[in-house]
Coordinates of C-alpha atoms in Angstrom, one line a residue:
X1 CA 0.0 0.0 0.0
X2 CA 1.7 3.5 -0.9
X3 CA -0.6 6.0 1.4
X4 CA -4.0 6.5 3.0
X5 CA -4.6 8.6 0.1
X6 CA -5.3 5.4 -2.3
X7 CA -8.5 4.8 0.3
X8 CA -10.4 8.1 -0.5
X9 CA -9.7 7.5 -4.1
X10 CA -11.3 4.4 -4.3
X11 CA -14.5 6.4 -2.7
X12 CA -14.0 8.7 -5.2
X13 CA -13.9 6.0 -8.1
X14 CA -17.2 4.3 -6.5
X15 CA -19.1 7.9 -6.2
X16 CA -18.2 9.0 -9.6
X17 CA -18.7 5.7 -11.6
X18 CA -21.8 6.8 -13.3
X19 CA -21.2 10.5 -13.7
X20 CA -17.7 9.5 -15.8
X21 CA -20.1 7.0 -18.0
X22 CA -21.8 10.2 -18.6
X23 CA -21.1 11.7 -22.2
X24 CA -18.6 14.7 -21.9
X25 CA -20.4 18.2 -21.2
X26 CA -19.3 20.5 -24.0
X27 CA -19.0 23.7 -20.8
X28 CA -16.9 22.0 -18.9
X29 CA -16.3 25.1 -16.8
X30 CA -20.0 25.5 -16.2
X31 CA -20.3 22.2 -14.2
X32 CA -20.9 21.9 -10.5
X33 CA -19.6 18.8 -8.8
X34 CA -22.1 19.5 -6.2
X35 CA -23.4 21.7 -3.5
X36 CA -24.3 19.8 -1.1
X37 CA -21.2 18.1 -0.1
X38 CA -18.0 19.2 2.2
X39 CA -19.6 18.1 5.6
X40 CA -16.5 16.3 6.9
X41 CA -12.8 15.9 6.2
X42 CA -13.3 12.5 4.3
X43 CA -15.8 14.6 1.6
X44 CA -13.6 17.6 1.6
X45 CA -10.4 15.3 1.0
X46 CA -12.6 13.3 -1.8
X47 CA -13.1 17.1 -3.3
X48 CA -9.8 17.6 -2.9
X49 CA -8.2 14.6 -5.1
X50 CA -11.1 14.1 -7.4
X51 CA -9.3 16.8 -10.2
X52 CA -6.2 13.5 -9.7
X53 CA -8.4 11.2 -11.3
X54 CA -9.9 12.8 -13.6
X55 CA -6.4 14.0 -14.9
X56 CA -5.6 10.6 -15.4
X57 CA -8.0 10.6 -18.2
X58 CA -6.0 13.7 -20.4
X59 CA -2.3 13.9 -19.1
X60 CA -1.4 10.2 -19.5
X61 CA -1.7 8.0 -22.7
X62 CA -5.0 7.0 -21.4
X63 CA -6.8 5.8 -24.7
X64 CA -8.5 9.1 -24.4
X65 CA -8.0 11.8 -26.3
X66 CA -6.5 14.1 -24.4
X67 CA -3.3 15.9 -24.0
X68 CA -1.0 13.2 -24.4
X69 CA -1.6 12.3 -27.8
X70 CA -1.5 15.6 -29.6
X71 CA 1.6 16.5 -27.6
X72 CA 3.4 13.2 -28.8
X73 CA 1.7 11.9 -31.8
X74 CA 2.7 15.1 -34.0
X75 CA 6.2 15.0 -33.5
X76 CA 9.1 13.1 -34.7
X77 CA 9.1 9.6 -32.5
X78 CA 5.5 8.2 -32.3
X79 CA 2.8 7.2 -34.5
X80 CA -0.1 5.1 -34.4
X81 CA 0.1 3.4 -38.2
X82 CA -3.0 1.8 -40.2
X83 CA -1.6 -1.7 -39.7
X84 CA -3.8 -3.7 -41.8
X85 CA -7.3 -4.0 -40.8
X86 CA -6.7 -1.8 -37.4
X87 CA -6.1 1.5 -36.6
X88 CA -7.2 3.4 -40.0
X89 CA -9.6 5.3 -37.3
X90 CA -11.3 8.2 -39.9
X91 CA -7.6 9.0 -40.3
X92 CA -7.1 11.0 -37.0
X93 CA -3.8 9.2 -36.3
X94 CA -2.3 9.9 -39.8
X95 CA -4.2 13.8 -39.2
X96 CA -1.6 14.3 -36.1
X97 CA 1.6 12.5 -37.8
X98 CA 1.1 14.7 -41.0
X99 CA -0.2 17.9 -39.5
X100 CA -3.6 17.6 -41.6
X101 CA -5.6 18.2 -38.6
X102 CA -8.8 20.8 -38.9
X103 CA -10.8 22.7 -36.7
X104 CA -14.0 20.1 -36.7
X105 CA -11.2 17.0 -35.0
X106 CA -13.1 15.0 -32.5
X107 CA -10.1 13.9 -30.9
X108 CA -9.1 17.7 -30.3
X109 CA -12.8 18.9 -29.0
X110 CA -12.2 16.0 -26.6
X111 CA -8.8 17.1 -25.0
X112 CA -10.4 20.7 -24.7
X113 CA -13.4 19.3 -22.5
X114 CA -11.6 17.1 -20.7
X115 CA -8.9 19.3 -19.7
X116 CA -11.6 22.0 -18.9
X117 CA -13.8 19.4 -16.9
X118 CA -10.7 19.2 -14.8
X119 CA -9.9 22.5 -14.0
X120 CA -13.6 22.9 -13.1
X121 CA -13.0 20.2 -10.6
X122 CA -10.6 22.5 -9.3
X123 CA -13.2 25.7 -9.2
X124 CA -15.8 23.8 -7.4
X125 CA -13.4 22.8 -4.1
X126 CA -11.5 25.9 -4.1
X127 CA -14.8 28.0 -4.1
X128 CA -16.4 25.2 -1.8
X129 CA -13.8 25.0 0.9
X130 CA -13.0 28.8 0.6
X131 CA -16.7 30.0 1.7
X132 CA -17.8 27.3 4.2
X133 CA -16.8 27.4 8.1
X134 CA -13.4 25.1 9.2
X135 CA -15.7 23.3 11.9
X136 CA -18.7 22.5 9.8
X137 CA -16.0 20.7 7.5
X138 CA -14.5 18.7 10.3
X139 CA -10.7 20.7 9.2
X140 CA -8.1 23.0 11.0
X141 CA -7.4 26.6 9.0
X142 CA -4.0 25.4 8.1
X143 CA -5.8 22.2 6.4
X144 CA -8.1 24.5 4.8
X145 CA -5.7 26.7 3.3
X146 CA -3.0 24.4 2.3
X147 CA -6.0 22.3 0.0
X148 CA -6.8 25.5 -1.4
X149 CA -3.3 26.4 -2.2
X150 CA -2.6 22.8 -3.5
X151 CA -6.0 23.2 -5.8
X152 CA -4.8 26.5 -7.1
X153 CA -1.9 25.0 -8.0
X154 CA -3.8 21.9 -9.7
X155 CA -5.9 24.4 -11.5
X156 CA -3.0 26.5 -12.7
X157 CA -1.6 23.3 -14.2
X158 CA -4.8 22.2 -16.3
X159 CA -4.3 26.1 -17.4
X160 CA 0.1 25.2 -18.6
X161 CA -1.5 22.6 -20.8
X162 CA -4.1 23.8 -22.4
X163 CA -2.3 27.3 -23.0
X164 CA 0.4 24.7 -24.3
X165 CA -1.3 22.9 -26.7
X166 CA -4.2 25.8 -27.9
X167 CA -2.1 28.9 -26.8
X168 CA -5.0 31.5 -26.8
X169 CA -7.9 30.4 -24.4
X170 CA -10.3 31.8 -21.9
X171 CA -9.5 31.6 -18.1
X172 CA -12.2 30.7 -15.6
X173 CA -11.8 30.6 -12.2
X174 CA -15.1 30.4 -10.3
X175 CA -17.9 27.4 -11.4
X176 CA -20.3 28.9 -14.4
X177 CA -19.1 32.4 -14.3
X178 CA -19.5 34.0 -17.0
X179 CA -21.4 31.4 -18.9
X180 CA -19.4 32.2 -21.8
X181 CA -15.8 33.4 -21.4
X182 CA -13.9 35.2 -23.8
X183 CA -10.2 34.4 -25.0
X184 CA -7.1 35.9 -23.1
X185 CA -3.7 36.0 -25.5
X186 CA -1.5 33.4 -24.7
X187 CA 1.0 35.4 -23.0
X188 CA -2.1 36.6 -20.7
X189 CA -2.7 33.0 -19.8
X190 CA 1.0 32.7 -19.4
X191 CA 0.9 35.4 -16.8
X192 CA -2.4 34.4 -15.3
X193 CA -0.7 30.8 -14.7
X194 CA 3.0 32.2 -13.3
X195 CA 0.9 34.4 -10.9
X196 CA -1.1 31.4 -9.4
X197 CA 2.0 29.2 -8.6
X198 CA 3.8 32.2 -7.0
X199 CA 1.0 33.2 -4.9
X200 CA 0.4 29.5 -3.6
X201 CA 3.8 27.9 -4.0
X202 CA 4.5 28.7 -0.1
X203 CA 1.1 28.1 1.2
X204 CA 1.3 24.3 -0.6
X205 CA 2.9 21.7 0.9
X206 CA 6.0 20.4 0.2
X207 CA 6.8 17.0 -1.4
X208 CA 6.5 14.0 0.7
X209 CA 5.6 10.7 1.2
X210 CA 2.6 11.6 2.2
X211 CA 2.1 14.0 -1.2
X212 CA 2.7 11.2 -3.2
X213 CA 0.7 12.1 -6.4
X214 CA -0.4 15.9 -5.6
X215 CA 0.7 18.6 -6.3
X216 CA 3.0 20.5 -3.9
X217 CA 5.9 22.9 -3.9
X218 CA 8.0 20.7 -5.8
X219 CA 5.6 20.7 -8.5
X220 CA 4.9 24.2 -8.5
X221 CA 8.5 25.0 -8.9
X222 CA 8.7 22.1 -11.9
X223 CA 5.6 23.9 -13.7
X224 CA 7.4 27.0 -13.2
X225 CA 10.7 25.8 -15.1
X226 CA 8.3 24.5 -17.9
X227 CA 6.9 27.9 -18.0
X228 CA 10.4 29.5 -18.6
X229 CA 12.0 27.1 -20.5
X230 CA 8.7 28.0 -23.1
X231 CA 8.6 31.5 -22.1
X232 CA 10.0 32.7 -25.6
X233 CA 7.5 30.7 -27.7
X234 CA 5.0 30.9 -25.5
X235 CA 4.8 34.8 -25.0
X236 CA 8.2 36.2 -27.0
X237 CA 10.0 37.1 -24.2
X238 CA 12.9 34.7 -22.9
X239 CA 13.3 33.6 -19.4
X240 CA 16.3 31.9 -18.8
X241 CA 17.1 33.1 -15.8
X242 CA 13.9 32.4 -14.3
X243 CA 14.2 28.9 -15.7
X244 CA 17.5 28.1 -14.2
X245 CA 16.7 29.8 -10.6
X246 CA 13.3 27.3 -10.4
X247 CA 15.3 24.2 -11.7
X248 CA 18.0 25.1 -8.5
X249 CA 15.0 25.4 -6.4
X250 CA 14.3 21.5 -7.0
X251 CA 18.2 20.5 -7.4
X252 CA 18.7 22.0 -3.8
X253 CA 15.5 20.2 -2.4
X254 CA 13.6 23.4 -1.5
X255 CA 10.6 21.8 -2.6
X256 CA 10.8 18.3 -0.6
X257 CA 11.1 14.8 -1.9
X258 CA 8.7 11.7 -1.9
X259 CA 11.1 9.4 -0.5
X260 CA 14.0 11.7 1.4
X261 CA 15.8 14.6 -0.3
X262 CA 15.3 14.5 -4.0
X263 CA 17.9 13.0 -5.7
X264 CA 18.6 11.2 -9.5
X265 CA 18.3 7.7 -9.4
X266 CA 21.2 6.0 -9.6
X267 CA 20.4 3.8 -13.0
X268 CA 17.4 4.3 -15.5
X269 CA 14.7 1.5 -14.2
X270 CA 13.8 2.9 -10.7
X271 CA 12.0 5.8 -12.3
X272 CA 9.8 3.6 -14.2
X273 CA 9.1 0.0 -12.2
X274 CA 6.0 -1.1 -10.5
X275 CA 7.3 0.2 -7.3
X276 CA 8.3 3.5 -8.7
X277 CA 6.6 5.2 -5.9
X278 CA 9.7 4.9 -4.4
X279 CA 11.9 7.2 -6.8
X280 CA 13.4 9.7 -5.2
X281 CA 13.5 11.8 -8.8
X282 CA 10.4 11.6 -9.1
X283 CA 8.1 15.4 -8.9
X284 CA 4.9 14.9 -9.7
X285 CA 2.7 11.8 -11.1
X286 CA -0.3 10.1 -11.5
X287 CA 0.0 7.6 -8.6
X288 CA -2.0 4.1 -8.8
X289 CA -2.9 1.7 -6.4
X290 CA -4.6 -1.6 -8.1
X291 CA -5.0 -3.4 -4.7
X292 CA -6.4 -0.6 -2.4
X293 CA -8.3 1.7 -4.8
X294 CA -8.7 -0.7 -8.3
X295 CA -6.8 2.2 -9.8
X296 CA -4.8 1.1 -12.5
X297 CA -2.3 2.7 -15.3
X298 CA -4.1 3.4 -18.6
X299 CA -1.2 3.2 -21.0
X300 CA -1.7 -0.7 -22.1
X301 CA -4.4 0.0 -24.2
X302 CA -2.3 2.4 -26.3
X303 CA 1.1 0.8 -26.6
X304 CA 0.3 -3.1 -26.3
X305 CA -0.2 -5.7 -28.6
X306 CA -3.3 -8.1 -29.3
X307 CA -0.8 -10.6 -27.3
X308 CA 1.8 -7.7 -25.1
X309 CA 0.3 -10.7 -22.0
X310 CA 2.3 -13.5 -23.1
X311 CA 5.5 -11.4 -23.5
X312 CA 5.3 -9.3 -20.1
X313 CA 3.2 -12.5 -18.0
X314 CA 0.4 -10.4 -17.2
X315 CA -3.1 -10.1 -18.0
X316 CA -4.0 -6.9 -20.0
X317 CA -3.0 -6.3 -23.7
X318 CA -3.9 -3.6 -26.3
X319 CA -4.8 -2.6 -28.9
X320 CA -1.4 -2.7 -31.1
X321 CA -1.8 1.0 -31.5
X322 CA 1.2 3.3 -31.1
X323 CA 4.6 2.3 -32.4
X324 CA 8.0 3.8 -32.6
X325 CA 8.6 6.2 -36.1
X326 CA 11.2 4.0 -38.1
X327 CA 14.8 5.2 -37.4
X328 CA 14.1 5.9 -33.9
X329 CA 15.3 3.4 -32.5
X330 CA 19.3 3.4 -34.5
X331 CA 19.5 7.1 -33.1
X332 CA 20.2 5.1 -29.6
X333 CA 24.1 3.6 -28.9
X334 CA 24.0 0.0 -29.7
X335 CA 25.1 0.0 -25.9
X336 CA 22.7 2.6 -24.1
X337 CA 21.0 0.4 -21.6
X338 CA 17.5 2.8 -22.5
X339 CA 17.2 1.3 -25.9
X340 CA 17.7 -2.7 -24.5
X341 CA 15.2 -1.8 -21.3
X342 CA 12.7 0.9 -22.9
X343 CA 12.2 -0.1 -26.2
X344 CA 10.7 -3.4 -27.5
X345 CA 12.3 -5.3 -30.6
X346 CA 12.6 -8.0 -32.4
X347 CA 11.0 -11.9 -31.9
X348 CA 8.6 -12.2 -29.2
X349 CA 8.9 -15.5 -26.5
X350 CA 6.4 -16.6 -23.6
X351 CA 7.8 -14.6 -20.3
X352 CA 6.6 -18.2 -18.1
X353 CA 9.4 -20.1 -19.7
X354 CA 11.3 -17.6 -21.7
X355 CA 11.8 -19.6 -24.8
X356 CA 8.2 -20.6 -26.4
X357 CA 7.4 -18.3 -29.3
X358 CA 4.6 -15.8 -29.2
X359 CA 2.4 -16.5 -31.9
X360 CA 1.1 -13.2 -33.8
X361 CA -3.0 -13.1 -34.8
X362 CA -3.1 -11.0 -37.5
X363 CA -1.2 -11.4 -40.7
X364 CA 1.7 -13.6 -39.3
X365 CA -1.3 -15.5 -38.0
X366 CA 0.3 -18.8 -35.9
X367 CA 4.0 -17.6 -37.0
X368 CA 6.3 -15.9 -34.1
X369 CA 5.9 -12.2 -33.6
X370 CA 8.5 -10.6 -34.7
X371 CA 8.6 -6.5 -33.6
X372 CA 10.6 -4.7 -36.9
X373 CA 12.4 -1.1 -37.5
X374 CA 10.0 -0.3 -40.3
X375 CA 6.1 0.2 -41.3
X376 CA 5.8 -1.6 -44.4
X377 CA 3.6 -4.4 -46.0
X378 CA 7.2 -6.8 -45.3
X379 CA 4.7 -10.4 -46.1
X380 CA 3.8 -8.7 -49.6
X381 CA 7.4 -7.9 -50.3
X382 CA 6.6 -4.3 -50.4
X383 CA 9.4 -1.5 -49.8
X384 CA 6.6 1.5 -49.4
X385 CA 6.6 3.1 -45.4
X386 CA 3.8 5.0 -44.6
X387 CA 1.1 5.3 -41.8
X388 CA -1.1 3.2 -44.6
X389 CA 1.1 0.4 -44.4
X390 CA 2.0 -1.1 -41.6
X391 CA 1.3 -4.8 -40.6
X392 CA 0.8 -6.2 -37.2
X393 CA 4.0 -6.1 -36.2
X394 CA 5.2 -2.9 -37.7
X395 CA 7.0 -0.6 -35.2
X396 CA 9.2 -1.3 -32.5
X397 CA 7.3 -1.1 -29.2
X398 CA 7.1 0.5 -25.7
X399 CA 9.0 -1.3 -23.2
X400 CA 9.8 1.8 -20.6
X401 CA 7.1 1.4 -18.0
X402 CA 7.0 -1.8 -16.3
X403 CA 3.5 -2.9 -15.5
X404 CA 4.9 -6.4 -13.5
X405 CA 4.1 -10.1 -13.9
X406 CA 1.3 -11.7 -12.5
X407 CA 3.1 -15.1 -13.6
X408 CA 6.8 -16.6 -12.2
X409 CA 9.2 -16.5 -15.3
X410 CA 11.3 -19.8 -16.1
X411 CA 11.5 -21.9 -12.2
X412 CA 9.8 -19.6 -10.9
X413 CA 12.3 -16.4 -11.6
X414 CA 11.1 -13.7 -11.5
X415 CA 8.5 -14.7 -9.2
X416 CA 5.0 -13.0 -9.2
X417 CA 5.1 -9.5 -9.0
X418 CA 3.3 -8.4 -5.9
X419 CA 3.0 -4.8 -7.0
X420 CA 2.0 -5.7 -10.5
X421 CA -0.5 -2.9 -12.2
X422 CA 0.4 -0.3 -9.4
X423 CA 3.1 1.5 -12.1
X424 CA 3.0 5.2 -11.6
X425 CA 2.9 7.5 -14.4
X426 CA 5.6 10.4 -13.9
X427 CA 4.5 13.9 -15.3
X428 CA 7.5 15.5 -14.0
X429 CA 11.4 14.0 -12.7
X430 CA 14.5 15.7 -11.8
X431 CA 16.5 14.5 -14.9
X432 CA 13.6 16.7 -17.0
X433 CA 14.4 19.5 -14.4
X434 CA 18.5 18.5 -14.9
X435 CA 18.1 18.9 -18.9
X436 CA 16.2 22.6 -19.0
X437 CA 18.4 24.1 -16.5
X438 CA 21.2 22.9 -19.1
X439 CA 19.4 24.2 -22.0
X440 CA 18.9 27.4 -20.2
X441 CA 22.4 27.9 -19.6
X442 CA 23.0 27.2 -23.1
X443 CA 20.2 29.3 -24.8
X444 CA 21.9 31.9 -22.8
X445 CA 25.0 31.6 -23.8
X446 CA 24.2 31.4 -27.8
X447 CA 24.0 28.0 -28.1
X448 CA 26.8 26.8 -26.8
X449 CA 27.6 24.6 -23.6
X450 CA 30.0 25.2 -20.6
X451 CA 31.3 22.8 -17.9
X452 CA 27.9 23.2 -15.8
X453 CA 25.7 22.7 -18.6
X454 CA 27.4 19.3 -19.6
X455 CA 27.6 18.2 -16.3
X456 CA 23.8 18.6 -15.8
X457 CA 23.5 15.6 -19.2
X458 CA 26.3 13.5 -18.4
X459 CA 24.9 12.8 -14.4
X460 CA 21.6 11.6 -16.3
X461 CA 23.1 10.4 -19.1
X462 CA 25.9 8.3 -17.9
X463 CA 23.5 5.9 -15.9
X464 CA 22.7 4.6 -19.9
X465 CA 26.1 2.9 -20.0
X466 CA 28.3 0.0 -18.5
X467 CA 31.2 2.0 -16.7
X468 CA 33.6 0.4 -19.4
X469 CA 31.5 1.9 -22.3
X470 CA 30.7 5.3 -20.4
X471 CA 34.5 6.5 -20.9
X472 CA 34.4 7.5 -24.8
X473 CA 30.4 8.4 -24.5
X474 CA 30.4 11.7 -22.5
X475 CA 29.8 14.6 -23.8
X476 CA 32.2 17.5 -23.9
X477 CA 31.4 20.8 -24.7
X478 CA 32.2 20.8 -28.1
X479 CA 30.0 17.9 -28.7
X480 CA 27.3 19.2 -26.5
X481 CA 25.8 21.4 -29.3
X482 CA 22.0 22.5 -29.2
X483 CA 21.0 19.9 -32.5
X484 CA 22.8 16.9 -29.7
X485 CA 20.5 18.5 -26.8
X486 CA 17.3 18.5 -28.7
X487 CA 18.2 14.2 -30.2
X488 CA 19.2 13.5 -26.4
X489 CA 16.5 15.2 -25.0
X490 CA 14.6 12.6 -27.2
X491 CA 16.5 9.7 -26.2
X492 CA 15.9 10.2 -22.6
X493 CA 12.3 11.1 -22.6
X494 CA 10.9 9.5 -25.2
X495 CA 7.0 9.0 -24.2
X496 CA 6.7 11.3 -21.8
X497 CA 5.0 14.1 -23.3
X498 CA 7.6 16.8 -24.1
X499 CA 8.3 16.2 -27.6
X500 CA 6.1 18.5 -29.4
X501 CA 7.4 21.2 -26.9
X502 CA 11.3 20.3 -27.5
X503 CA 10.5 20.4 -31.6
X504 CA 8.5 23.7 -31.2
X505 CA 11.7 25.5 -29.2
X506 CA 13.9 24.4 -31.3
X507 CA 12.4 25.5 -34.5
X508 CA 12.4 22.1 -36.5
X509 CA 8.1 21.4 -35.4
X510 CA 7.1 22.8 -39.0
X511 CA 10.6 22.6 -40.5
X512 CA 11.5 19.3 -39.4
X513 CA 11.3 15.9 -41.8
X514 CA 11.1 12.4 -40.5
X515 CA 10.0 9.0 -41.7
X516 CA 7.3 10.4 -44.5
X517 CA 6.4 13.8 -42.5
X518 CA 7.3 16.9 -44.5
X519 CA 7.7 20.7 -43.4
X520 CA 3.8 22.3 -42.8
X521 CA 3.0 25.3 -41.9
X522 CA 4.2 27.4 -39.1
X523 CA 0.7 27.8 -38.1
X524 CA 0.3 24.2 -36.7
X525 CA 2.7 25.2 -33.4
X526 CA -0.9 25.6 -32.0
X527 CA -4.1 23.4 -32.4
X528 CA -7.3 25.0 -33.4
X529 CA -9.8 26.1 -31.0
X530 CA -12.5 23.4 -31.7
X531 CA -15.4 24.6 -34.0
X532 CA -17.6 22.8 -31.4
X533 CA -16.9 24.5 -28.7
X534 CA -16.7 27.9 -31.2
X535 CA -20.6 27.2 -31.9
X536 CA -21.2 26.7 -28.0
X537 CA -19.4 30.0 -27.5
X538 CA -19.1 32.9 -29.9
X539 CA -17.1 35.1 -27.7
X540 CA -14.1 32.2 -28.6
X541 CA -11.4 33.3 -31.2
X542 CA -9.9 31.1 -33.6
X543 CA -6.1 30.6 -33.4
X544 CA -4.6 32.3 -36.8
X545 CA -4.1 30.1 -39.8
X546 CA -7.3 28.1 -39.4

């Protein structure tokens, strides 16, 4: 068990079971969670972490549309290929991989209300708790205003990503008012968002065990050193300094730790295991409990295969959706431990006995699955890669999150996983916090690195390699150029989210070729305001170029 916290969110999943099977409301910021709740500590708490689980839904590769998928599936890693008779989907995969996407996108529409749901989960508790009396809620005044700061903080999050991916967009901060915002410039939002994590960042709490999962000063300061590190794209003003003073904040351990002082772990697994609730680089994440709260990780159903239980000795597979971009993979050192652990490749045996081929369903039908380095029709003998025409086995896979076994491997080793499904996902670590304090410095100093600066990569990087093969693979600062930054950057967080960002910063987003993308149009930095919600509300602007 990780925390008590894992018991009020499985009241939380048992109260809101039928309002989630509900269709999503299209004003999201109009919606009342209730007013006639908040009459103890154990609703107020529920109040409190409901916005947790809901983000769930939009900030992790969920199989919702959300804001995972347009942050990763546009850029220059990921792709969910047509791979024979699956995943064609109206298109909307090869929409985000060729950056064809319009303003009517379902998938687009959906991230806007579910991000906006969220942030009015954050409206309802803040106004909620702010108005009613301490003792009628069964709480002390500090309690009181440390949830509040905490939600503000939440809230001002949901704000980061949605100002991320839509730039211009209205802010809303009390439940249904006014019915019908109007848009705020990005840079306004940008503002709106810094001012909400300065005025709360010292009335939040700070990082612990206990804060497992929530926001708290440590993820205050890591939204802040997103902010900066964006701060010239996002509102045309750079903010290096800013971005390297909040990045110290969390290498110094101002803003706590979930297990200790925050530190790097000391190799590349640890962040990303089944017990990876005990990371201590860890900042911020979506915590699970499968046992306490049957709160489990959503991402199978995105990256798995029709057989992914056979290979891991587990009991969920996918839907053979989203695959590595062919060259990906060669961009990693044949001897960086991240492309052996994180990435999937090659013929697929039984994890109970570690030798017994898995047998593929589709068009190797009773023939070994075989995970390749390309999306092409390989059976037909066809040469032609495009996300039209990829097979079953097209792609190589996600291996970087561990979800456990529920089955021993070969005599019984590894044995059954007793955390198995409890995998956290992380929205922020310290090696994310290491890498934009290093591009700071950089951007700063025109591009170019200095001793600090390369220091900040090689501690992260170095935990890739063998100490034999470490010695020729450090970087220097010759080598440490900005085009090595932005292809190391990828390397180390490949499925996390950030890539969009990285290829938006450093100018290659609409530039950029890979695989069978070509250039677009500078435009397509920021998604459309959906038309939906445009007809809902008039007083919404359309971002330019659409």
């Amino acid at each position: 068990m990780k925390n008590q916290t894992f018991r009020y969110i499985a009241l939380i999943l048992i109260l809101c079971t039928t309002a989630c099977k509900k269709q999503l409301e299209e004003h999201a910021y109009d919606q009342l969670l209730t007013d006639n709740f908040y009459n103890n500590k154990t609703e107020v708490l529920s109040a409190v972490l409901r916005p947790y689980t809901h983000a769930n839904a939009w900030v992790t590769p969920s199989g919702q549309d959300g804001w995972w998928r347009p942050a990763e599936l546009s850029g220059d890693q990921l792709a969910w290929p047509t791979k024979g008779r699956h995943g064609e989907d109206g298109g909307k995969w090869k929409r985000f991989h060729y950056h064809t996407w319009t303003t009517d996108e379902g998938g687009l529409n959906n991230a806007w209300s579910l991000m906006f749901w969220g942030m009015g989960l954050c409206n309802d508790p803040i106004e909620n708790i702010g108005k009613r009396d301490i003792a009628a809620m069964g709480i002390t005044q500090t309690e009181k205003d440390s949830y509040i700061a905490e939600l503000k903080l939440l809230r001002a999050f949901h704000y980061l990503k949605l100002m991320d991916l839509f730039g211009n967009i209205p802010v809303v901060t009390q439940v249904g008012t006014p019915a019908k915002p109007e848009t705020l410039p990005r840079a306004e939002v940008f503002k709106f968002v810094e001012s909400e994590i300065k005025q709360n960042i010292d009335k939040a709490p700070k990082l612990s065990r206990g804060m497992l999962g929530r926001m708290s000063q440590a993820g205050a300061y890591a939204m802040l050193v997103e902010l900066y590190l964006n701060a010239e794209v996002w509102t045309g003003t750079p903010r290096w300094d800013d971005c390297i003073a909040a990045a110290d904040k969390l290498i110094n351990n101002d803003g706590g730790g979930q297990n200790g002082p925050m530190a790097l772990d000391p190799n590349i697994i640890d962040q990303f295991k089944t017990t990876n609730d005990l990371s201590k680089e860890v900042i911020f994440s979506i915590a699970y409990d499968y046992k306490v709260a049957n709160f489990e990780p959503s991402w199978p159903g995105e990256f798995f295969h029709f057989k992914q239980q056979e290979i891991y000795g587990g009991g969920r597979n996918g839907n053979d959706g989203i695959v590595v971009i062919p060259g990906v993979y060669t961009t990693y050192d044949a001897a960086d431990l991240r492309r052996s652990n994180w990435l999937l490749m090659g013929p697929m045996v039984k994890f109970t006995d570690g030798k017994t081929p898995v047998l593929a369903s589709e068009e190797y039908n009773g023939q070994q699955l075989v995970f390749v380095d390309n999306i092409q029709k390989n059976k037909a003998g066809s040469t032609l890669s495009s996300m039209s025409e990829g097979e079953e086995n097209s792609g190589v896979r996600f291996n970087k999150y561990k979800l456990g076994n529920q089955f021993p491997g070969p005599g019984g080793v590894p044995g059954i996983d007793p955390n198995y499904n409890n995998t956290d996902w992380n929205i922020y670590r310290l090696t994310w916090i290491y890498f934009a304090k290093a591009e700071a410095i950089m951007r700063k100093n025109g591009g170019t690195a200095n001793a600090v600066a390369v220091q900040l990569i090689n501690d992260c990087k170095k935990r890739a390699f063998s100490d034999a093969d470490w010695a020729t693979r450090a970087y220097t600062p010759a080598t440490l150029t900005l085009d090595e930054l932005l292809a190391e950057r990828g390397r180390e967080f490949i499925f996390e989210g950030f890539r969009r960002d990285d290829l938006i910063r450093f100018g290659k987003f609409a530039t950029g070729s890979w695989w069978d993308h070509t250039p677009t149009n500078p435009n397509k930095a920021l998604y459309p305001i959906p038309q939906r919600q445009r007809d809902l509300n008039s007083n919404l602007q359309q971002n330019p170029g659409y």
